[in-house]
Amino acid sequence: MIKDIVVNIPNWNSQDVISRFAISVTDLFNSHLCGVAFAHQPQFPAVGYNGIPAEYIDGLWAESRRRASTSIDAFKQAARSAGLVADAQQIEVQLGQAADTFAQIARRFDLSIMVQPEPNHAEATGPIVEAALFGSGRPVLIAPYIQKGGLKLDHVTVCWDGSRTSARAVGDALPFLAHAAAIEVVVVGHQQIKSDEMPGMDIGRHLARHGLKIKVNRMKAQGISVSNVILSRAAETSTSLIVMGGYGHSRMRELILGGTTRDILAEMTIPVLMSH
C-alpha cells in the first residue's frame, strides 16, 4: 500500500508540473504527501575562491533560498487548491549533497516522486533521480518535464526480463496495476524466440493471480536499442505509465545508470515507475 509519498520540488519551471502530478498520485491512493525543496549553497573551485567578493557569494546563497521558498509556497498552494494538507521542507545543502540527502529522506516513505532531468538543469536533478533509485530502497516515480496534468492509468506497460530489479519493480507497481484499465507485459529480446519458449508467461500468470487482466507481448530488438523498442511500443499503445527495473553498474563502489535506464530517462515522454 502507498500511504506516504515524498516529492522533490525543483526550483525552476518544472515545479508546477511535478506538484500537480504528485498531488494526483496522492489523491489516487488517498495518501499523505511531503514536498522537499533544496536551497543550494554556492560552490566554487578552490583555485581563485578567495578572489570572489563575499557579497556576490551571499547574493547567490540568498537567491537559492528565495527560489526554494517560492517553490515550497507554490507547492503548498497547489495542495490546498486540491483539498490536501501536505507537509513541506526547505533544506539547505551544498549542491553535491542534495542527492544523498533526498535518498536518505525517501527511505522513510512508500514512494518518491520527481521530475525527469531537464537539459538545462540536469546537473541538479539527475543525481537526485539516480540517488533515489539506487540509495532509497523505495520505488521512484518519474514524471517527464513536459507532463500535462496528473497520472493516468488507462494503459500500463510492464517491462519484464526476469531479473531481480524487474521483479522488484513489478512488486512495487502492484498498487498502480490494481487501478489500471489495461496492462501489457513487454518482453524484449535480441534473439529469435523459439516456438516452445514462452518468456513472460510466468509473470503474466503471477499477475493474473492478483486479479489483473494481462496481455503478454514478446518483441525482438531488431537492430535498435531495447529502450527504443519499449518507447515505440508505449507510443503505439498510448501507454500512460511504464514500469521497469532501474539498472546500474558498480564503479568504484558507486552505481551509475545502465544504458537502457539512462536512455529511458533521457527520452521518456510519459511517467515511468522504476525500482532497484
mmCIF file of C-alpha atoms in Angstrom:
data_model
loop_
_atom_site.group_PDB
_atom_site.id
_atom_site.type_symbol
_atom_site.label_atom_id
_atom_site.label_comp_id
_atom_site.label_asym_id
_atom_site.label_seq_id
_atom_site.Cartn_x
_atom_site.Cartn_y
_atom_site.Cartn_z
ATOM 1 C CA MET A 1 0.000 0.000 0.000
ATOM 2 C CA ILE A 2 1.116 3.536 -0.729
ATOM 3 C CA LYS A 3 0.225 5.824 2.151
ATOM 4 C CA ASP A 4 3.233 8.118 2.461
ATOM 5 C CA ILE A 5 4.755 9.943 -0.537
ATOM 6 C CA VAL A 6 7.660 12.374 -0.847
ATOM 7 C CA VAL A 7 8.219 14.623 -3.864
ATOM 8 C CA ASN A 8 11.321 16.558 -4.812
ATOM 9 C CA ILE A 9 10.288 20.060 -5.869
ATOM 10 C CA PRO A 10 12.762 21.744 -8.239
ATOM 11 C CA ASN A 11 13.395 25.463 -8.079
ATOM 12 C CA TRP A 12 12.506 26.209 -11.710
ATOM 13 C CA ASN A 13 9.643 25.804 -14.182
ATOM 14 C CA SER A 14 9.104 22.082 -13.525
ATOM 15 C CA GLN A 15 7.879 22.816 -10.002
ATOM 16 C CA ASP A 16 4.294 23.287 -11.198
ATOM 17 C CA VAL A 17 4.445 20.149 -13.346
ATOM 18 C CA ILE A 18 5.681 17.887 -10.566
ATOM 19 C CA SER A 19 3.448 19.408 -7.877
ATOM 20 C CA ARG A 20 0.271 18.748 -9.875
ATOM 21 C CA PHE A 21 1.476 15.287 -10.803
ATOM 22 C CA ALA A 22 2.371 14.331 -7.215
ATOM 23 C CA ILE A 23 -0.950 15.635 -5.948
ATOM 24 C CA SER A 24 -2.805 13.424 -8.450
ATOM 25 C CA VAL A 25 -0.908 10.337 -7.240
ATOM 26 C CA THR A 26 -1.603 11.261 -3.626
ATOM 27 C CA ASP A 27 -5.303 11.618 -4.390
ATOM 28 C CA LEU A 28 -5.354 8.243 -6.189
ATOM 29 C CA PHE A 29 -4.055 6.391 -3.143
ATOM 30 C CA ASN A 30 -5.594 8.643 -0.503
ATOM 31 C CA SER A 31 -2.137 9.058 0.952
ATOM 32 C CA HIS A 32 -0.027 11.717 2.657
ATOM 33 C CA LEU A 33 2.310 13.979 0.675
ATOM 34 C CA CYS A 34 5.509 15.742 1.703
ATOM 35 C CA GLY A 35 7.365 18.162 -0.557
ATOM 36 C CA VAL A 36 11.130 18.749 -0.330
ATOM 37 C CA ALA A 37 12.924 21.694 -1.935
ATOM 38 C CA PHE A 38 16.664 22.295 -1.712
ATOM 39 C CA ALA A 39 18.457 25.605 -1.336
ATOM 40 C CA HIS A 40 21.946 25.026 -2.733
ATOM 41 C CA GLN A 41 24.947 26.637 -1.124
ATOM 42 C CA PRO A 42 27.189 28.144 -3.841
ATOM 43 C CA GLN A 43 30.266 26.106 -4.715
ATOM 44 C CA PHE A 44 33.378 27.388 -6.436
ATOM 45 C CA PRO A 45 36.705 25.837 -7.411
ATOM 46 C CA ALA A 46 39.310 26.075 -4.687
ATOM 47 C CA VAL A 47 41.622 27.948 -7.043
ATOM 48 C CA GLY A 48 40.664 31.585 -7.066
ATOM 49 C CA TYR A 49 37.938 31.229 -4.477
ATOM 50 C CA ASN A 50 39.449 33.946 -2.301
ATOM 51 C CA GLY A 51 39.106 36.434 -5.148
ATOM 52 C CA ILE A 52 35.297 36.168 -5.256
ATOM 53 C CA PRO A 53 33.592 39.019 -3.347
ATOM 54 C CA ALA A 54 31.690 37.877 -0.257
ATOM 55 C CA GLU A 55 28.735 39.986 -1.343
ATOM 56 C CA TYR A 56 28.475 38.015 -4.582
ATOM 57 C CA ILE A 57 28.511 34.673 -2.759
ATOM 58 C CA ASP A 58 25.925 35.902 -0.256
ATOM 59 C CA GLY A 59 23.747 37.080 -3.123
ATOM 60 C CA LEU A 60 23.800 33.653 -4.797
ATOM 61 C CA TRP A 61 23.013 31.966 -1.493
ATOM 62 C CA ALA A 62 20.103 34.320 -0.853
ATOM 63 C CA GLU A 63 18.732 33.768 -4.370
ATOM 64 C CA SER A 64 18.827 29.991 -3.945
ATOM 65 C CA ARG A 65 16.970 30.288 -0.656
ATOM 66 C CA ARG A 66 14.397 32.572 -2.256
ATOM 67 C CA ARG A 67 13.812 30.144 -5.118
ATOM 68 C CA ALA A 68 13.387 27.203 -2.723
ATOM 69 C CA SER A 69 10.975 29.192 -0.575
ATOM 70 C CA THR A 70 8.959 30.192 -3.645
ATOM 71 C CA SER A 71 8.784 26.551 -4.738
ATOM 72 C CA ILE A 72 7.558 25.479 -1.311
ATOM 73 C CA ASP A 73 4.888 28.197 -1.260
ATOM 74 C CA ALA A 74 3.656 27.228 -4.732
ATOM 75 C CA PHE A 75 3.561 23.561 -3.729
ATOM 76 C CA LYS A 76 1.528 24.305 -0.597
ATOM 77 C CA GLN A 77 -0.902 26.452 -2.578
ATOM 78 C CA ALA A 78 -1.385 23.715 -5.173
ATOM 79 C CA ALA A 79 -2.063 21.198 -2.407
ATOM 80 C CA ARG A 80 -4.580 23.494 -0.722
ATOM 81 C CA SER A 81 -6.359 24.061 -4.038
ATOM 82 C CA ALA A 82 -6.661 20.292 -4.410
ATOM 83 C CA GLY A 83 -8.063 19.926 -0.896
ATOM 84 C CA LEU A 84 -4.915 18.301 0.513
ATOM 85 C CA VAL A 85 -2.955 19.110 3.632
ATOM 86 C CA ALA A 86 0.670 18.496 2.654
ATOM 87 C CA ASP A 87 3.915 18.865 4.579
ATOM 88 C CA ALA A 88 6.893 20.679 3.095
ATOM 89 C CA GLN A 89 10.569 21.024 3.941
ATOM 90 C CA GLN A 90 13.128 23.526 2.726
ATOM 91 C CA ILE A 91 16.591 22.051 3.190
ATOM 92 C CA GLU A 92 19.872 23.943 2.812
ATOM 93 C CA VAL A 93 22.741 21.851 1.439
ATOM 94 C CA GLN A 94 25.715 22.052 -0.860
ATOM 95 C CA LEU A 95 24.782 21.108 -4.409
ATOM 96 C CA GLY A 96 26.706 17.841 -4.223
ATOM 97 C CA GLN A 97 24.928 16.772 -1.024
ATOM 98 C CA ALA A 98 21.325 17.152 -2.209
ATOM 99 C CA ALA A 99 21.148 13.749 -3.927
ATOM 100 C CA ASP A 100 22.261 11.664 -0.937
ATOM 101 C CA THR A 101 20.123 13.776 1.392
ATOM 102 C CA PHE A 102 16.991 13.117 -0.657
ATOM 103 C CA ALA A 103 17.754 9.388 -0.910
ATOM 104 C CA GLN A 104 18.006 9.186 2.885
ATOM 105 C CA ILE A 105 14.723 11.055 3.276
ATOM 106 C CA ALA A 106 12.992 8.811 0.711
ATOM 107 C CA ARG A 107 13.792 5.694 2.755
ATOM 108 C CA ARG A 108 11.086 6.758 5.203
ATOM 109 C CA PHE A 109 8.343 6.920 2.548
ATOM 110 C CA ASP A 110 6.489 4.375 0.432
ATOM 111 C CA LEU A 111 7.200 6.207 -2.820
ATOM 112 C CA SER A 112 9.304 9.109 -4.043
ATOM 113 C CA ILE A 113 8.245 11.280 -6.967
ATOM 114 C CA MET A 114 10.446 13.560 -9.039
ATOM 115 C CA VAL A 115 10.647 15.155 -12.428
ATOM 116 C CA GLN A 116 12.748 13.975 -15.363
ATOM 117 C CA PRO A 117 16.028 15.901 -15.508
ATOM 118 C CA GLU A 118 15.643 18.915 -17.780
ATOM 119 C CA PRO A 119 18.501 19.563 -20.205
ATOM 120 C CA ASN A 120 19.219 22.951 -18.606
ATOM 121 C CA HIS A 121 19.129 21.596 -15.040
ATOM 122 C CA ALA A 122 20.415 18.024 -15.389
ATOM 123 C CA GLU A 123 23.338 18.692 -13.052
ATOM 124 C CA ALA A 124 20.909 19.351 -10.195
ATOM 125 C CA THR A 125 18.087 16.845 -10.808
ATOM 126 C CA GLY A 126 19.957 13.980 -12.497
ATOM 127 C CA PRO A 127 21.966 12.961 -9.408
ATOM 128 C CA ILE A 128 18.829 13.124 -7.240
ATOM 129 C CA VAL A 129 16.957 10.694 -9.502
ATOM 130 C CA GLU A 130 19.932 8.326 -9.526
ATOM 131 C CA ALA A 131 20.465 8.531 -5.758
ATOM 132 C CA ALA A 132 16.788 7.914 -5.005
ATOM 133 C CA LEU A 133 16.719 4.928 -7.364
ATOM 134 C CA PHE A 134 19.856 3.244 -6.051
ATOM 135 C CA GLY A 135 20.000 4.548 -2.494
ATOM 136 C CA SER A 136 16.482 4.794 -1.090
ATOM 137 C CA GLY A 137 15.355 1.166 -1.301
ATOM 138 C CA ARG A 138 11.980 2.501 -2.441
ATOM 139 C CA PRO A 139 10.248 2.807 -5.826
ATOM 140 C CA VAL A 140 10.716 6.038 -7.751
ATOM 141 C CA LEU A 141 8.024 7.570 -9.949
ATOM 142 C CA ILE A 142 9.442 9.980 -12.519
ATOM 143 C CA ALA A 143 7.269 12.407 -14.476
ATOM 144 C CA PRO A 144 8.522 13.886 -17.757
ATOM 145 C CA TYR A 145 9.202 17.608 -17.577
ATOM 146 C CA ILE A 146 6.641 18.039 -20.382
ATOM 147 C CA GLN A 147 3.969 16.230 -18.338
ATOM 148 C CA LYS A 148 0.482 17.629 -18.778
ATOM 149 C CA GLY A 149 -1.834 17.026 -15.839
ATOM 150 C CA GLY A 150 -1.884 14.179 -13.369
ATOM 151 C CA LEU A 151 -1.173 10.467 -13.509
ATOM 152 C CA LYS A 152 -3.433 8.341 -15.690
ATOM 153 C CA LEU A 153 -3.574 4.540 -15.673
ATOM 154 C CA ASP A 154 -5.534 3.807 -18.840
ATOM 155 C CA HIS A 155 -2.765 1.545 -20.137
ATOM 156 C CA VAL A 156 0.294 0.367 -18.200
ATOM 157 C CA THR A 157 3.301 -1.207 -19.894
ATOM 158 C CA VAL A 158 5.322 -3.538 -17.647
ATOM 159 C CA CYS A 159 8.862 -4.290 -18.846
ATOM 160 C CA TRP A 160 9.968 -7.802 -17.897
ATOM 161 C CA ASP A 161 13.296 -9.589 -18.330
ATOM 162 C CA GLY A 162 13.206 -11.975 -15.378
ATOM 163 C CA SER A 163 15.854 -10.062 -13.407
ATOM 164 C CA ARG A 164 15.829 -9.163 -9.714
ATOM 165 C CA THR A 165 15.255 -5.477 -10.425
ATOM 166 C CA SER A 166 12.457 -6.301 -12.831
ATOM 167 C CA ALA A 167 10.778 -8.462 -10.193
ATOM 168 C CA ARG A 168 11.171 -5.690 -7.627
ATOM 169 C CA ALA A 169 9.552 -3.195 -9.995
ATOM 170 C CA VAL A 170 6.572 -5.475 -10.631
ATOM 171 C CA GLY A 171 6.035 -5.961 -6.891
ATOM 172 C CA ASP A 172 6.285 -2.236 -6.188
ATOM 173 C CA ALA A 173 3.903 -1.479 -9.053
ATOM 174 C CA LEU A 174 1.034 -3.668 -7.791
ATOM 175 C CA PRO A 175 -0.858 -0.748 -6.180
ATOM 176 C CA PHE A 176 -0.733 1.063 -9.548
ATOM 177 C CA LEU A 177 -1.651 -2.037 -11.539
ATOM 178 C CA ALA A 178 -4.724 -2.533 -9.368
ATOM 179 C CA HIS A 179 -6.065 0.759 -10.792
ATOM 180 C CA ALA A 180 -5.032 0.119 -14.406
ATOM 181 C CA ALA A 181 -7.633 -0.317 -17.126
ATOM 182 C CA ALA A 182 -5.234 -2.339 -19.314
ATOM 183 C CA ILE A 183 -1.849 -3.946 -18.626
ATOM 184 C CA GLU A 184 0.681 -5.245 -21.128
ATOM 185 C CA VAL A 185 3.807 -7.151 -20.129
ATOM 186 C CA VAL A 186 6.519 -6.481 -22.717
ATOM 187 C CA VAL A 187 9.465 -8.867 -23.065
ATOM 188 C CA VAL A 188 12.224 -7.596 -25.349
ATOM 189 C CA GLY A 189 14.943 -9.927 -26.624
ATOM 190 C CA HIS A 190 17.760 -9.782 -29.133
ATOM 191 C CA GLN A 191 17.359 -13.392 -30.275
ATOM 192 C CA GLN A 192 14.547 -15.019 -32.194
ATOM 193 C CA ILE A 193 12.086 -16.582 -29.760
ATOM 194 C CA LYS A 194 11.650 -20.320 -30.150
ATOM 195 C CA SER A 195 8.144 -21.685 -30.585
ATOM 196 C CA ASP A 196 8.394 -23.795 -27.421
ATOM 197 C CA GLU A 197 9.518 -20.852 -25.276
ATOM 198 C CA MET A 198 7.018 -18.512 -23.689
ATOM 199 C CA PRO A 199 9.001 -15.795 -21.881
ATOM 200 C CA GLY A 200 6.816 -13.518 -19.827
ATOM 201 C CA MET A 201 4.007 -16.019 -19.318
ATOM 202 C CA ASP A 202 5.283 -16.807 -15.822
ATOM 203 C CA ILE A 203 4.967 -13.221 -14.623
ATOM 204 C CA GLY A 204 1.698 -12.951 -16.544
ATOM 205 C CA ARG A 205 0.258 -15.848 -14.553
ATOM 206 C CA HIS A 206 1.545 -14.313 -11.329
ATOM 207 C CA LEU A 207 -0.184 -11.000 -12.032
ATOM 208 C CA ALA A 208 -3.347 -12.790 -13.104
ATOM 209 C CA ARG A 209 -3.475 -14.406 -9.664
ATOM 210 C CA HIS A 210 -3.738 -10.866 -8.292
ATOM 211 C CA GLY A 211 -6.945 -10.493 -10.263
ATOM 212 C CA LEU A 212 -5.321 -8.445 -13.038
ATOM 213 C CA LYS A 213 -6.055 -8.819 -16.752
ATOM 214 C CA ILE A 214 -2.717 -9.170 -18.507
ATOM 215 C CA LYS A 215 -1.555 -9.253 -22.105
ATOM 216 C CA VAL A 216 1.973 -10.566 -22.772
ATOM 217 C CA ASN A 217 3.848 -9.276 -25.809
ATOM 218 C CA ARG A 218 7.225 -10.730 -26.774
ATOM 219 C CA MET A 219 9.243 -8.451 -29.035
ATOM 220 C CA LYS A 220 12.629 -8.673 -30.733
ATOM 221 C CA ALA A 221 15.039 -5.755 -30.812
ATOM 222 C CA GLN A 222 15.986 -5.806 -34.479
ATOM 223 C CA GLY A 223 18.948 -3.521 -34.824
ATOM 224 C CA ILE A 224 17.645 -0.953 -32.344
ATOM 225 C CA SER A 225 18.091 -0.463 -28.613
ATOM 226 C CA VAL A 226 15.823 -2.011 -26.004
ATOM 227 C CA SER A 227 14.808 1.460 -24.853
ATOM 228 C CA ASN A 228 13.634 2.389 -28.353
ATOM 229 C CA VAL A 229 11.587 -0.822 -28.560
ATOM 230 C CA ILE A 230 9.941 -0.019 -25.228
ATOM 231 C CA LEU A 231 9.222 3.618 -26.064
ATOM 232 C CA SER A 232 7.955 2.779 -29.550
ATOM 233 C CA ARG A 233 5.596 0.171 -28.149
ATOM 234 C CA ALA A 234 4.440 2.604 -25.468
ATOM 235 C CA ALA A 235 3.612 5.154 -28.167
ATOM 236 C CA GLU A 236 1.722 2.568 -30.237
ATOM 237 C CA THR A 237 -0.464 1.554 -27.311
ATOM 238 C CA SER A 238 -0.916 5.071 -25.864
ATOM 239 C CA THR A 239 0.698 3.888 -22.661
ATOM 240 C CA SER A 240 0.155 6.170 -19.681
ATOM 241 C CA LEU A 241 2.733 4.539 -17.363
ATOM 242 C CA ILE A 242 5.847 2.408 -17.890
ATOM 243 C CA VAL A 243 7.005 0.053 -15.128
ATOM 244 C CA MET A 244 10.597 -1.177 -15.247
ATOM 245 C CA GLY A 245 13.608 -2.121 -13.183
ATOM 246 C CA GLY A 246 16.218 0.594 -12.767
ATOM 247 C CA TYR A 247 19.587 -0.825 -13.710
ATOM 248 C CA GLY A 248 23.068 0.301 -12.742
ATOM 249 C CA HIS A 249 26.691 -0.747 -12.883
ATOM 250 C CA SER A 250 29.081 -0.631 -9.962
ATOM 251 C CA ARG A 251 32.109 1.590 -10.440
ATOM 252 C CA MET A 252 34.408 2.444 -7.539
ATOM 253 C CA ARG A 253 31.634 1.382 -5.113
ATOM 254 C CA GLU A 254 29.185 3.781 -6.772
ATOM 255 C CA LEU A 255 26.306 2.897 -9.066
ATOM 256 C CA ILE A 256 25.910 4.554 -12.439
ATOM 257 C CA LEU A 257 22.899 4.227 -14.688
ATOM 258 C CA GLY A 258 22.777 1.324 -17.100
ATOM 259 C CA GLY A 259 22.226 2.004 -20.797
ATOM 260 C CA THR A 260 18.504 1.232 -21.015
ATOM 261 C CA THR A 261 17.712 3.100 -17.797
ATOM 262 C CA ARG A 262 19.737 6.116 -18.914
ATOM 263 C CA ASP A 263 18.108 6.180 -22.348
ATOM 264 C CA ILE A 264 14.571 5.883 -20.955
ATOM 265 C CA LEU A 265 15.178 8.759 -18.542
ATOM 266 C CA ALA A 266 16.556 10.901 -21.346
ATOM 267 C CA GLU A 267 13.853 10.171 -23.911
ATOM 268 C CA MET A 268 10.720 9.469 -21.831
ATOM 269 C CA THR A 269 7.567 11.415 -22.615
ATOM 270 C CA ILE A 270 5.279 9.526 -20.201
ATOM 271 C CA PRO A 271 5.684 8.725 -16.482
ATOM 272 C CA VAL A 272 7.987 5.840 -15.523
ATOM 273 C CA LEU A 273 7.925 3.845 -12.294
ATOM 274 C CA MET A 274 11.375 2.397 -11.534
ATOM 275 C CA SER A 275 12.688 0.179 -8.768
ATOM 276 C CA HIS A 276 16.129 -1.165 -7.963
#
